[in-house]
Short mmCIF file of C-alpha atoms and ligand atoms in Angstrom, two decimals:
data_model
loop_
_atom_site.label_atom_id
_atom_site.label_comp_id
_atom_site.label_asym_id
_atom_site.label_seq_id
_atom_site.Cartn_x
_atom_site.Cartn_y
_atom_site.Cartn_z
CA MET A 1 7.09 6.88 -39.59
CA LYS A 2 7.94 9.09 -36.60
CA THR A 3 5.84 10.19 -33.65
CA ASP A 4 6.46 11.79 -30.28
CA VAL A 5 4.29 9.32 -28.39
CA LEU A 6 3.53 5.78 -29.57
CA ILE A 7 0.59 4.15 -27.78
CA LEU A 8 0.25 0.38 -27.99
CA GLY A 9 -3.36 -0.87 -27.77
CA GLY A 10 -6.68 0.81 -28.53
CA GLY A 11 -8.76 -0.18 -25.50
CA LEU A 12 -9.95 2.47 -23.05
CA ALA A 13 -6.45 3.05 -21.60
CA GLY A 14 -4.89 3.73 -25.01
CA LEU A 15 -7.82 5.79 -26.32
CA SER A 16 -7.92 7.88 -23.16
CA THR A 17 -4.17 8.53 -23.32
CA ALA A 18 -4.45 9.65 -26.96
CA HIS A 19 -7.46 11.84 -26.19
CA HIS A 20 -5.91 13.51 -23.15
CA LEU A 21 -2.56 14.01 -24.87
CA GLY A 22 -4.44 16.01 -27.50
CA ARG A 23 -6.05 18.10 -24.77
CA GLU A 24 -2.61 18.68 -23.24
CA GLY A 25 -1.41 20.00 -26.58
CA VAL A 26 0.64 16.96 -27.64
CA SER A 27 -0.53 16.49 -31.21
CA SER A 28 2.23 14.12 -32.36
CA ARG A 29 0.92 10.77 -31.16
CA LEU A 30 0.02 7.48 -32.77
CA LEU A 31 -2.15 4.74 -31.32
CA VAL A 32 -1.93 1.26 -32.84
CA GLU A 33 -4.58 -1.40 -32.27
CA ALA A 34 -4.30 -4.98 -33.52
CA LYS A 35 -8.02 -5.55 -34.06
CA GLU A 36 -10.17 -3.89 -36.70
CA ARG A 37 -12.13 -2.01 -34.05
CA PHE A 38 -11.21 -0.04 -30.95
CA GLY A 39 -12.43 -0.76 -27.44
CA GLY A 40 -10.53 -3.90 -26.43
CA THR A 41 -12.17 -5.59 -23.44
CA ALA A 42 -14.70 -2.76 -23.27
CA GLY A 43 -15.90 -3.48 -26.81
CA SER A 44 -18.97 -5.34 -28.08
CA GLU A 45 -19.74 -7.78 -30.89
CA VAL A 46 -22.96 -8.01 -32.87
CA HIS A 47 -24.24 -11.49 -33.68
CA ARG A 48 -27.52 -11.84 -35.64
CA GLY A 49 -29.21 -8.85 -34.04
CA PHE A 50 -27.78 -9.42 -30.54
CA THR A 51 -25.10 -7.13 -29.11
CA PHE A 52 -22.80 -8.87 -26.66
CA ASP A 53 -20.12 -7.31 -24.44
CA TYR A 54 -17.18 -9.27 -23.04
CA THR A 55 -19.51 -10.29 -20.17
CA GLY A 56 -21.15 -7.54 -18.10
CA HIS A 57 -19.56 -4.10 -18.46
CA LEU A 58 -21.41 -1.77 -16.14
CA LEU A 59 -20.31 1.75 -15.35
CA HIS A 60 -19.70 2.41 -11.66
CA LEU A 61 -18.57 6.02 -11.46
CA HIS A 62 -16.66 7.11 -8.36
CA ASP A 63 -14.45 10.01 -9.42
CA PRO A 64 -16.01 13.42 -10.24
CA GLY A 65 -13.65 13.94 -13.21
CA GLY A 66 -14.17 10.42 -14.54
CA ARG A 67 -17.90 10.73 -14.15
CA ALA A 68 -18.07 14.10 -15.92
CA LEU A 69 -16.02 12.79 -18.85
CA ILE A 70 -18.02 9.55 -19.23
CA GLU A 71 -21.34 11.35 -18.93
CA ASP A 72 -20.19 13.81 -21.56
CA LEU A 73 -18.96 11.04 -23.88
CA LEU A 74 -22.27 9.20 -23.58
CA ARG A 75 -24.55 12.22 -23.42
CA GLY A 76 -28.11 11.20 -24.31
CA ASN A 77 -27.11 7.54 -24.35
CA LEU A 78 -26.75 6.63 -20.68
CA ALA A 79 -29.35 5.06 -18.40
CA VAL A 80 -29.09 4.63 -14.63
CA HIS A 81 -30.15 1.26 -13.23
CA GLU A 82 -30.82 0.07 -9.70
CA ARG A 83 -28.66 -3.01 -9.38
CA ARG A 84 -30.50 -6.35 -9.27
CA ALA A 85 -27.65 -8.70 -8.38
CA TRP A 86 -28.28 -12.03 -6.69
CA ILE A 87 -26.55 -15.19 -5.55
CA TYR A 88 -27.94 -18.64 -6.25
CA SER A 89 -26.92 -21.37 -3.82
CA ARG A 90 -28.65 -24.30 -2.15
CA GLY A 91 -31.59 -23.80 -4.49
CA VAL A 92 -32.37 -20.24 -3.37
CA HIS A 93 -31.66 -16.75 -4.60
CA THR A 94 -30.27 -14.33 -2.01
CA ARG A 95 -29.33 -10.72 -2.56
CA TYR A 96 -25.77 -9.63 -3.38
CA PRO A 97 -23.47 -9.19 -1.52
CA PHE A 98 -23.73 -12.53 0.26
CA GLN A 99 -21.97 -11.25 3.39
CA ALA A 100 -24.79 -8.75 3.93
CA TYR A 101 -27.84 -10.78 2.83
CA THR A 102 -28.44 -14.31 4.01
CA HIS A 103 -32.22 -14.10 4.31
CA GLY A 104 -33.88 -16.95 2.41
CA LEU A 105 -31.17 -19.54 3.07
CA ALA A 106 -31.86 -22.50 5.40
CA PRO A 107 -31.93 -21.30 9.05
CA ALA A 108 -28.84 -23.39 9.90
CA VAL A 109 -26.87 -21.66 7.13
CA VAL A 110 -28.06 -18.21 8.19
CA LEU A 111 -27.04 -18.97 11.78
CA ASP A 112 -23.67 -20.25 10.65
CA CYS A 113 -23.05 -17.04 8.71
CA VAL A 114 -24.38 -14.50 11.21
CA ALA A 115 -22.89 -16.17 14.31
CA GLY A 116 -19.53 -16.60 12.53
CA PHE A 117 -19.50 -12.92 11.57
CA LEU A 118 -20.36 -11.78 15.10
CA GLU A 119 -17.59 -13.98 16.52
CA THR A 120 -15.01 -12.11 14.42
CA LEU A 121 -15.89 -8.90 16.27
CA HIS A 122 -14.51 -10.27 19.52
CA ARG A 123 -11.22 -11.53 18.14
CA PRO A 124 -8.07 -9.47 18.69
CA LYS A 125 -7.22 -7.45 15.57
CA THR A 126 -3.57 -8.26 14.96
CA PRO A 127 -3.13 -8.92 11.26
CA PRO A 128 -0.33 -11.40 10.51
CA ALA A 129 2.76 -10.19 8.65
CA ARG A 130 1.73 -12.04 5.50
CA GLU A 131 -2.02 -12.34 5.32
CA ASP A 132 -3.58 -14.50 2.63
CA PHE A 133 -7.09 -14.07 1.27
CA LEU A 134 -8.47 -17.18 2.98
CA SER A 135 -7.26 -16.16 6.45
CA TRP A 136 -8.43 -12.60 5.80
CA SER A 137 -11.90 -13.83 4.82
CA ARG A 138 -12.17 -15.97 7.95
CA ALA A 139 -10.99 -13.10 10.16
CA THR A 140 -13.22 -10.53 8.45
CA PHE A 141 -16.43 -12.41 7.66
CA GLY A 142 -16.16 -15.50 9.85
CA GLU A 143 -16.22 -19.21 9.14
CA GLY A 144 -19.82 -19.42 7.89
CA ILE A 145 -19.70 -16.71 5.21
CA THR A 146 -16.28 -18.00 4.13
CA ARG A 147 -17.51 -21.60 3.85
CA HIS A 148 -20.84 -20.84 2.15
CA PHE A 149 -19.70 -18.16 -0.28
CA MET A 150 -16.28 -16.49 -0.10
CA ARG A 151 -14.25 -19.64 -0.50
CA PRO A 152 -16.23 -21.54 -3.15
CA TYR A 153 -16.95 -18.42 -5.20
CA ASN A 154 -13.43 -17.06 -5.18
CA GLU A 155 -11.90 -20.46 -5.90
CA LYS A 156 -14.12 -20.67 -8.95
CA LEU A 157 -13.13 -17.19 -10.10
CA TRP A 158 -9.39 -17.16 -9.34
CA ARG A 159 -8.64 -20.84 -9.94
CA VAL A 160 -5.87 -20.91 -7.33
CA PRO A 161 -5.99 -21.96 -3.67
CA LEU A 162 -7.07 -18.87 -1.74
CA SER A 163 -4.20 -19.29 0.71
CA ARG A 164 -1.92 -18.28 -2.23
CA LEU A 165 -3.79 -15.04 -2.90
CA THR A 166 -2.89 -11.76 -1.23
CA THR A 167 -5.45 -9.32 0.15
CA GLU A 168 -4.20 -6.33 -1.89
CA TRP A 169 -7.14 -6.40 -4.30
CA GLN A 170 -10.13 -7.00 -2.06
CA GLY A 171 -10.45 -3.54 -0.46
CA ARG A 172 -12.54 -2.05 -3.24
CA PHE A 173 -14.14 -5.22 -4.54
CA VAL A 174 -15.16 -7.19 -1.44
CA PRO A 175 -17.24 -4.87 0.76
CA LYS A 176 -17.39 -5.38 4.50
CA PRO A 177 -20.84 -4.90 6.03
CA SER A 178 -21.49 -3.56 9.52
CA PRO A 179 -22.94 -5.90 12.21
CA ALA A 180 -26.30 -4.12 11.83
CA GLU A 181 -26.26 -4.81 8.07
CA VAL A 182 -25.45 -8.49 8.59
CA ILE A 183 -28.27 -8.90 11.09
CA ALA A 184 -30.77 -6.87 9.06
CA GLY A 185 -29.84 -8.86 5.96
CA ALA A 186 -30.70 -12.11 7.72
CA LEU A 187 -34.24 -10.92 8.45
CA PRO A 188 -37.27 -10.74 6.15
CA GLY A 189 -37.68 -7.48 4.26
CA ALA A 190 -33.94 -6.81 4.01
CA ASP A 191 -33.35 -3.41 2.43
CA ALA A 192 -31.77 -4.05 -0.95
CA ARG A 193 -30.26 -0.59 -1.02
CA LEU A 194 -27.83 -1.28 1.80
CA GLY A 195 -24.24 -0.84 0.85
CA TYR A 196 -22.30 -1.09 -2.25
CA ASN A 197 -22.63 0.19 -5.82
CA THR A 198 -26.37 -0.04 -5.72
CA THR A 199 -26.76 1.74 -9.03
CA PHE A 200 -24.85 1.51 -12.28
CA ARG A 201 -24.94 3.22 -15.64
CA TYR A 202 -25.07 1.60 -19.05
CA PRO A 203 -25.51 2.88 -22.62
CA VAL A 204 -29.07 2.83 -23.93
CA HIS A 205 -27.88 1.87 -27.43
CA GLY A 206 -24.84 0.12 -28.85
CA GLY A 207 -23.66 -1.88 -25.85
CA ILE A 208 -20.52 -0.79 -24.01
CA GLN A 209 -18.84 -0.33 -27.41
CA ALA A 210 -20.57 3.08 -27.38
CA LEU A 211 -18.01 4.27 -24.82
CA PRO A 212 -14.75 3.54 -26.69
CA ASP A 213 -16.45 4.63 -29.93
CA ALA A 214 -17.25 8.02 -28.36
CA LEU A 215 -13.66 8.37 -27.16
CA ALA A 216 -12.23 7.35 -30.55
CA ALA A 217 -14.53 9.85 -32.29
CA ARG A 218 -12.79 12.67 -30.39
CA LEU A 219 -9.42 11.90 -31.96
CA GLU A 220 -8.25 13.67 -35.10
CA PRO A 221 -8.17 11.47 -38.20
CA GLY A 222 -5.03 9.34 -38.45
CA VAL A 223 -4.15 9.40 -34.72
CA ALA A 224 -5.54 5.92 -34.08
CA ARG A 225 -4.88 3.05 -36.47
CA ALA A 226 -6.90 -0.18 -36.31
CA GLY A 227 -5.63 -3.44 -37.81
CA ALA A 228 -2.10 -2.40 -36.78
CA ARG A 229 -0.57 -5.09 -34.59
CA VAL A 230 2.72 -4.37 -32.87
CA LYS A 231 5.09 -7.21 -33.70
CA ARG A 232 8.30 -6.01 -32.06
CA VAL A 233 9.54 -3.05 -30.05
CA ASP A 234 13.20 -2.22 -29.60
CA LEU A 235 13.11 -0.34 -26.31
CA ARG A 236 16.67 0.93 -26.64
CA ALA A 237 16.48 2.06 -30.27
CA LYS A 238 12.95 3.44 -29.63
CA ALA A 239 11.54 1.81 -32.73
CA ALA A 240 8.54 -0.49 -33.18
CA GLU A 241 7.54 -2.75 -36.02
CA ILE A 242 3.83 -2.42 -36.68
CA GLU A 243 1.80 -4.54 -39.09
CA GLY A 244 0.71 -2.45 -42.05
CA LEU A 245 2.82 0.57 -41.00
CA GLY A 246 6.35 -0.80 -40.93
CA GLU A 247 8.88 0.79 -38.61
CA VAL A 248 7.63 3.53 -36.30
CA ARG A 249 10.18 5.62 -34.39
CA TYR A 250 9.05 7.30 -31.19
CA GLU A 251 10.29 9.46 -28.31
CA ARG A 252 8.01 8.05 -25.58
CA LEU A 253 6.19 4.73 -25.42
CA VAL A 254 2.91 3.89 -23.68
CA ASN A 255 2.02 0.24 -23.38
CA THR A 256 -1.56 -0.89 -22.65
CA LEU A 257 -1.20 -4.49 -23.90
CA PRO A 258 -1.27 -7.19 -21.22
CA LEU A 259 2.14 -6.80 -19.60
CA VAL A 260 3.12 -10.40 -20.35
CA ASP A 261 2.34 -9.93 -24.07
CA PHE A 262 4.18 -6.63 -24.22
CA LEU A 263 7.30 -8.13 -22.62
CA ASP A 264 7.15 -10.92 -25.22
CA VAL A 265 7.50 -8.43 -28.09
CA ALA A 266 9.85 -6.03 -26.25
CA GLU A 267 13.56 -6.20 -26.97
CA GLY A 268 16.29 -4.64 -24.88
CA LEU A 269 14.87 -5.51 -21.48
CA PRO A 270 17.31 -6.80 -18.85
CA ALA A 271 17.08 -10.48 -17.96
CA ASP A 272 15.77 -9.92 -14.42
CA ALA A 273 12.64 -8.21 -15.77
CA ARG A 274 12.10 -10.96 -18.29
CA ALA A 275 12.46 -13.62 -15.59
CA ALA A 276 10.01 -11.70 -13.38
CA SER A 277 7.47 -11.67 -16.19
CA ARG A 278 7.39 -15.47 -16.15
CA ARG A 279 6.13 -15.34 -12.55
CA LEU A 280 2.97 -13.41 -13.48
CA ARG A 281 -0.27 -15.41 -13.51
CA TRP A 282 -3.71 -14.66 -14.91
CA ASN A 283 -6.96 -16.38 -15.69
CA THR A 284 -8.98 -16.58 -18.87
CA VAL A 285 -12.66 -15.75 -18.76
CA TRP A 286 -14.48 -18.17 -21.04
CA ASN A 287 -17.46 -16.04 -21.95
CA LEU A 288 -20.29 -17.83 -23.78
CA ASN A 289 -23.12 -15.54 -24.89
CA LEU A 290 -26.56 -16.79 -25.77
CA GLY A 291 -29.47 -15.29 -27.66
CA VAL A 292 -32.70 -16.92 -26.49
CA ALA A 293 -36.08 -16.73 -28.25
CA ARG A 294 -38.00 -15.76 -25.13
CA ALA A 295 -38.47 -12.28 -23.67
CA GLY A 296 -37.70 -11.70 -19.99
CA VAL A 297 -35.74 -14.89 -19.31
CA SER A 298 -34.90 -13.32 -15.94
CA ASP A 299 -35.93 -10.25 -13.97
CA LYS A 300 -32.37 -9.91 -12.60
CA HIS A 301 -29.26 -8.16 -13.92
CA TRP A 302 -26.79 -10.86 -12.93
CA VAL A 303 -26.47 -13.85 -10.58
CA TYR A 304 -23.40 -15.38 -8.87
CA TYR A 305 -23.11 -19.19 -8.69
CA PRO A 306 -20.66 -20.27 -5.97
CA GLU A 307 -21.51 -23.99 -6.14
CA LYS A 308 -19.28 -26.49 -7.93
CA ARG A 309 -22.26 -28.14 -9.64
CA PHE A 310 -22.46 -25.14 -11.98
CA PRO A 311 -19.51 -24.54 -14.34
CA PHE A 312 -20.07 -20.76 -14.41
CA TYR A 313 -19.33 -18.38 -11.57
CA ARG A 314 -21.69 -15.71 -12.90
CA VAL A 315 -24.51 -15.38 -15.41
CA GLY A 316 -25.90 -12.04 -16.57
CA PHE A 317 -28.95 -10.91 -18.48
CA SER A 318 -27.71 -8.06 -20.63
CA SER A 319 -31.04 -7.34 -22.33
CA ASN A 320 -32.11 -6.16 -18.85
CA PHE A 321 -29.39 -3.45 -19.01
CA SER A 322 -30.59 -2.31 -22.43
CA SER A 323 -33.46 -3.76 -24.45
CA ALA A 324 -31.54 -2.74 -27.60
CA LEU A 325 -29.11 -5.61 -26.99
CA ALA A 326 -31.60 -8.26 -28.17
CA PRO A 327 -34.30 -8.33 -30.87
CA ALA A 328 -37.90 -7.93 -29.63
CA GLY A 329 -39.21 -11.08 -27.96
CA HIS A 330 -35.67 -12.33 -27.21
CA SER A 331 -33.19 -12.22 -24.31
CA ALA A 332 -29.41 -11.86 -24.29
CA ILE A 333 -27.49 -13.86 -21.68
CA TYR A 334 -23.78 -13.98 -20.84
CA THR A 335 -22.11 -16.76 -18.90
CA GLU A 336 -18.65 -16.59 -17.33
CA VAL A 337 -16.37 -19.54 -16.66
CA SER A 338 -12.82 -19.05 -15.39
CA ARG A 339 -9.79 -21.21 -16.19
CA PRO A 340 -6.10 -20.65 -15.43
CA GLY A 341 -4.36 -18.66 -18.18
CA GLY A 342 -2.89 -20.98 -20.78
CA ALA A 343 -5.01 -24.01 -19.76
CA ARG A 344 -6.42 -26.06 -22.62
CA VAL A 345 -10.20 -25.91 -22.79
CA ASP A 346 -12.56 -28.07 -24.84
CA ALA A 347 -15.03 -25.33 -25.77
CA SER A 348 -17.74 -27.68 -27.09
CA ALA A 349 -17.66 -29.82 -23.92
CA LEU A 350 -17.75 -26.64 -21.83
CA GLU A 351 -20.68 -25.34 -23.87
CA ARG A 352 -22.67 -28.50 -23.11
CA GLN A 353 -21.88 -28.15 -19.39
CA ILE A 354 -22.95 -24.50 -19.43
CA LEU A 355 -26.26 -25.26 -21.15
CA ARG A 356 -26.92 -28.14 -18.72
CA GLY A 357 -26.08 -25.84 -15.79
CA LEU A 358 -28.42 -23.12 -17.05
CA ARG A 359 -31.26 -25.63 -17.24
CA GLU A 360 -30.45 -27.02 -13.79
CA ALA A 361 -30.41 -23.49 -12.36
CA GLY A 362 -33.82 -22.80 -13.93
CA VAL A 363 -32.49 -20.06 -16.21
CA LEU A 364 -33.29 -21.96 -19.40
CA ARG A 365 -36.47 -23.98 -19.92
CA PRO A 366 -36.35 -27.32 -21.74
CA ARG A 367 -38.14 -25.93 -24.80
CA ASP A 368 -36.19 -22.69 -25.04
CA GLU A 369 -34.82 -22.02 -28.51
CA ILE A 370 -31.25 -20.72 -28.51
CA VAL A 371 -30.88 -18.69 -31.68
CA VAL A 372 -27.29 -17.51 -31.15
CA LYS A 373 -24.29 -18.95 -29.31
CA ALA A 374 -21.20 -16.73 -29.36
CA TRP A 375 -17.96 -17.48 -27.58
CA MET A 376 -16.08 -14.28 -26.67
CA PRO A 377 -13.28 -15.40 -24.34
CA VAL A 378 -11.12 -12.79 -22.60
CA ARG A 379 -7.69 -14.40 -22.73
CA VAL A 380 -6.19 -12.25 -19.98
CA GLY A 381 -9.30 -11.70 -17.89
CA TYR A 382 -8.16 -11.22 -14.28
CA VAL A 383 -4.56 -10.92 -13.19
CA VAL A 384 -3.89 -13.20 -10.24
CA TYR A 385 -2.87 -11.43 -7.03
CA ASP A 386 -0.62 -14.14 -5.68
CA PHE A 387 2.44 -13.50 -3.52
CA ALA A 388 4.75 -13.51 -6.56
CA ARG A 389 2.94 -10.61 -8.27
CA ALA A 390 4.17 -7.55 -6.33
CA PRO A 391 7.91 -8.46 -6.32
CA ALA A 392 7.71 -9.38 -10.01
CA LEU A 393 6.05 -6.06 -10.86
CA ARG A 394 8.60 -4.15 -8.82
CA ALA A 395 11.39 -5.68 -10.91
CA ILE A 396 9.60 -5.10 -14.21
CA PHE A 397 8.46 -1.52 -13.59
CA ALA A 398 11.87 -0.49 -12.31
CA ARG A 399 13.39 -1.57 -15.64
CA LEU A 400 10.61 -0.05 -17.76
CA ALA A 401 11.00 3.23 -15.87
CA GLU A 402 14.74 3.24 -16.64
CA LEU A 403 13.82 2.92 -20.31
CA GLY A 404 11.18 5.67 -20.04
CA VAL A 405 8.32 3.28 -20.83
CA GLU A 406 4.82 3.83 -19.44
CA SER A 407 2.72 0.69 -18.94
CA ILE A 408 -0.83 1.50 -17.89
CA GLY A 409 -4.45 0.31 -17.85
CA ARG A 410 -5.90 -2.82 -16.33
CA TYR A 411 -3.47 -5.12 -18.12
CA GLY A 412 -0.50 -2.86 -18.78
CA ALA A 413 -0.29 -2.11 -15.05
CA TRP A 414 -1.31 -5.72 -14.30
CA LYS A 415 -4.07 -4.97 -11.83
CA TYR A 416 -7.74 -5.45 -11.03
CA SER A 417 -9.50 -2.28 -12.10
CA PHE A 418 -12.54 -1.01 -13.93
CA MET A 419 -13.39 1.19 -16.89
CA GLU A 420 -13.55 4.56 -15.16
CA GLU A 421 -10.18 3.94 -13.51
CA THR A 422 -8.73 2.84 -16.84
CA ILE A 423 -9.81 6.09 -18.47
CA LEU A 424 -8.31 8.05 -15.56
CA ASP A 425 -5.06 6.07 -15.88
CA GLY A 426 -4.85 7.31 -19.47
CA ARG A 427 -5.47 10.89 -18.35
CA ALA A 428 -2.76 10.72 -15.65
CA CYS A 429 -0.30 9.19 -18.11
CA ALA A 430 -1.02 11.90 -20.70
CA ARG A 431 -0.35 14.58 -18.08
CA ARG A 432 2.99 13.00 -17.11
CA LEU A 433 4.00 12.82 -20.75
CA ALA A 434 2.96 16.40 -21.46
CA GLN A 435 5.00 17.58 -18.49
CA GLY A 436 7.99 15.48 -19.49
CA ALA A 437 7.70 13.58 -16.20
CA PRO A 438 9.15 10.08 -15.91
CA PRO A 439 6.96 6.96 -15.53
CA PRO A 440 6.12 6.22 -11.90
CA GLY A 441 8.56 3.27 -11.84
CA ALA A 442 8.80 0.94 -8.91
CA ALA A 443 8.05 3.38 -6.12
CA ALA A 444 5.98 2.15 -3.22
CA GLU A 445 3.15 4.52 -4.15
CA ARG A 446 3.02 2.94 -7.54
CA LEU A 447 2.58 -0.54 -6.11
CA GLU A 448 -0.07 0.79 -3.81
CA ALA A 449 -1.85 2.21 -6.82
CA LEU A 450 -1.58 -1.19 -8.46
CA SER A 451 -3.51 -2.93 -5.73
C1 FAD B 501 -14.84 -10.28 -17.41
C2 FAD B 501 -14.65 -8.81 -17.21
C3 FAD B 501 -15.70 -8.03 -16.73
C4 FAD B 501 -15.50 -6.67 -16.51
N1 FAD B 501 -16.55 -5.94 -16.04
C5 FAD B 501 -16.41 -4.61 -15.83
C6 FAD B 501 -17.50 -3.83 -15.36
O1 FAD B 501 -18.61 -4.31 -15.14
N2 FAD B 501 -17.29 -2.49 -15.15
C7 FAD B 501 -16.07 -1.90 -15.38
O2 FAD B 501 -15.95 -0.69 -15.19
N3 FAD B 501 -15.02 -2.63 -15.84
C8 FAD B 501 -15.17 -3.96 -16.07
N4 FAD B 501 -14.10 -4.70 -16.53
C9 FAD B 501 -12.80 -4.03 -16.71
C10 FAD B 501 -12.64 -3.33 -18.06
O3 FAD B 501 -12.84 -4.24 -19.11
C11 FAD B 501 -11.22 -2.78 -18.12
O4 FAD B 501 -10.96 -1.91 -17.04
C12 FAD B 501 -10.87 -2.02 -19.41
O5 FAD B 501 -11.60 -2.46 -20.53
C13 FAD B 501 -9.39 -2.21 -19.63
O6 FAD B 501 -8.96 -1.47 -20.74
P1 FAD B 501 -7.44 -1.47 -21.19
O7 FAD B 501 -7.33 -0.47 -22.28
O8 FAD B 501 -6.58 -1.35 -20.00
O9 FAD B 501 -7.18 -2.95 -21.76
P2 FAD B 501 -7.79 -3.71 -23.11
O10 FAD B 501 -9.19 -3.30 -23.25
O11 FAD B 501 -7.45 -5.10 -22.95
O12 FAD B 501 -6.97 -2.99 -24.26
C14 FAD B 501 -5.76 -3.49 -24.76
C15 FAD B 501 -5.81 -3.40 -26.27
O13 FAD B 501 -4.58 -3.84 -26.81
C16 FAD B 501 -4.84 -4.53 -28.02
N5 FAD B 501 -3.70 -5.36 -28.38
C17 FAD B 501 -3.33 -6.56 -27.85
N6 FAD B 501 -2.21 -7.01 -28.46
C18 FAD B 501 -1.85 -6.08 -29.37
C19 FAD B 501 -0.76 -5.96 -30.28
N7 FAD B 501 0.20 -6.89 -30.37
N8 FAD B 501 -0.69 -4.85 -31.05
C20 FAD B 501 -1.63 -3.86 -30.97
N9 FAD B 501 -2.70 -3.94 -30.13
C21 FAD B 501 -2.80 -5.03 -29.34
C22 FAD B 501 -6.09 -5.31 -27.71
O14 FAD B 501 -6.77 -5.73 -28.87
C23 FAD B 501 -6.88 -4.28 -26.88
O15 FAD B 501 -7.72 -3.51 -27.71
C24 FAD B 501 -14.25 -6.07 -16.77
C25 FAD B 501 -13.21 -6.84 -17.27
C26 FAD B 501 -13.39 -8.20 -17.47
C27 FAD B 501 -12.26 -9.03 -18.00
#
């Protein structure tokens, strides 16, 4: 087989690239996806009447173009929700984000957090040459907020000491409140609409799978092949070996597989890039989904659990995003546990710990009947932003650019991003390809875009 553009992976990045290439007039393109369905991490699975996503997949739309496209794709199937996100610690629920809402915690904890935050305002603002996440959190939020939430929560999520993490990723994901917000959030009647992403969108029917399905439906027949795993790519000969299709020759290659997996199957890459790939770290999200025979298990959308006594860092109630995700009279719950990538995990022991934790947190009642348990781990869940990441990526992307290879999406570009951005990455890549432009390579702007 021959194609102008070969796209590896049929998640949102790959589907968006294929879709936008078509709109740019590039009809010769082939997308290959290993699984039998498209969508990747933004897909859903149906288990005995419950629809589960790979944990919560909520649409936060920031870009006018991204928003218009997603609203068009999901026309008639998109509901807007006012976020009900909470934190559970020391036996109380407080509103998310913790740094802006401490009301309800013990007065000593509130004082610790608010006074610590106010103290940061008087410190000289001279960021060190190499700032790690822990120092940044102390300097930005103060000792109290760092001790009571930022440190325990992020250690649970990232599974590395926070002094080894950079601050490249936090800008968009860890909002900084104003002093007025911190003080208001410590008082009764805190306004839940303060700040950040207070609404989100979610499909009414079909779980988040509705989004990749809508994108895939826009492709001409034969452009996207499911059940077609890439086994080997010769980057110099521009030929890939694909399960079920045999050899596919291409002019340009777009990778959306996790970068580490792609480099494992890629041949013809210089040794420095291969060595750099071994320095990349990630975590696995062990996602256990539960179907419970009780309606309205919670009135919340999701809850963060910073304390060590709970194995999960977050639990969500997806039937509160869409009642279609669970049969009548039932609730759908997702739990998220993080472990370093490659770590061995005893899933049945972890399942027992999760169920015990849910009872201890008051989510499950002793007599609750669990009708479905479905593990849906995300092997490469979050890429770890440690100090080795940026130099390693620089080396890898410089070599891939020399070979004319695009590597995009959350995992192809090895970054922390979300669905709208992933779709836009595919659009930008399609435009470069249509214009015959080279991949962005290792330029500084590229690394900025990666963070
Ligand atoms: C726990 C978690 C929660 C998230 N929550 C949100 C959220 O609330 N809101 C939001 O906007 N975003 C969220 N995201 C991010 C969102 O999932 C991603 O931005 C998006 O799905 C990434 O798409 P992608 O195409 O880059 O990667 P993927 O979806 O991973 O696509 C890669 C594809 O490559 C395929 N593949 C792998 N190996 C091969 C092979 N050898 N041959 C062929 N195909 C192969 C895979 O099967 C997969 O389909 C979350 C992510 C995680 C992990």
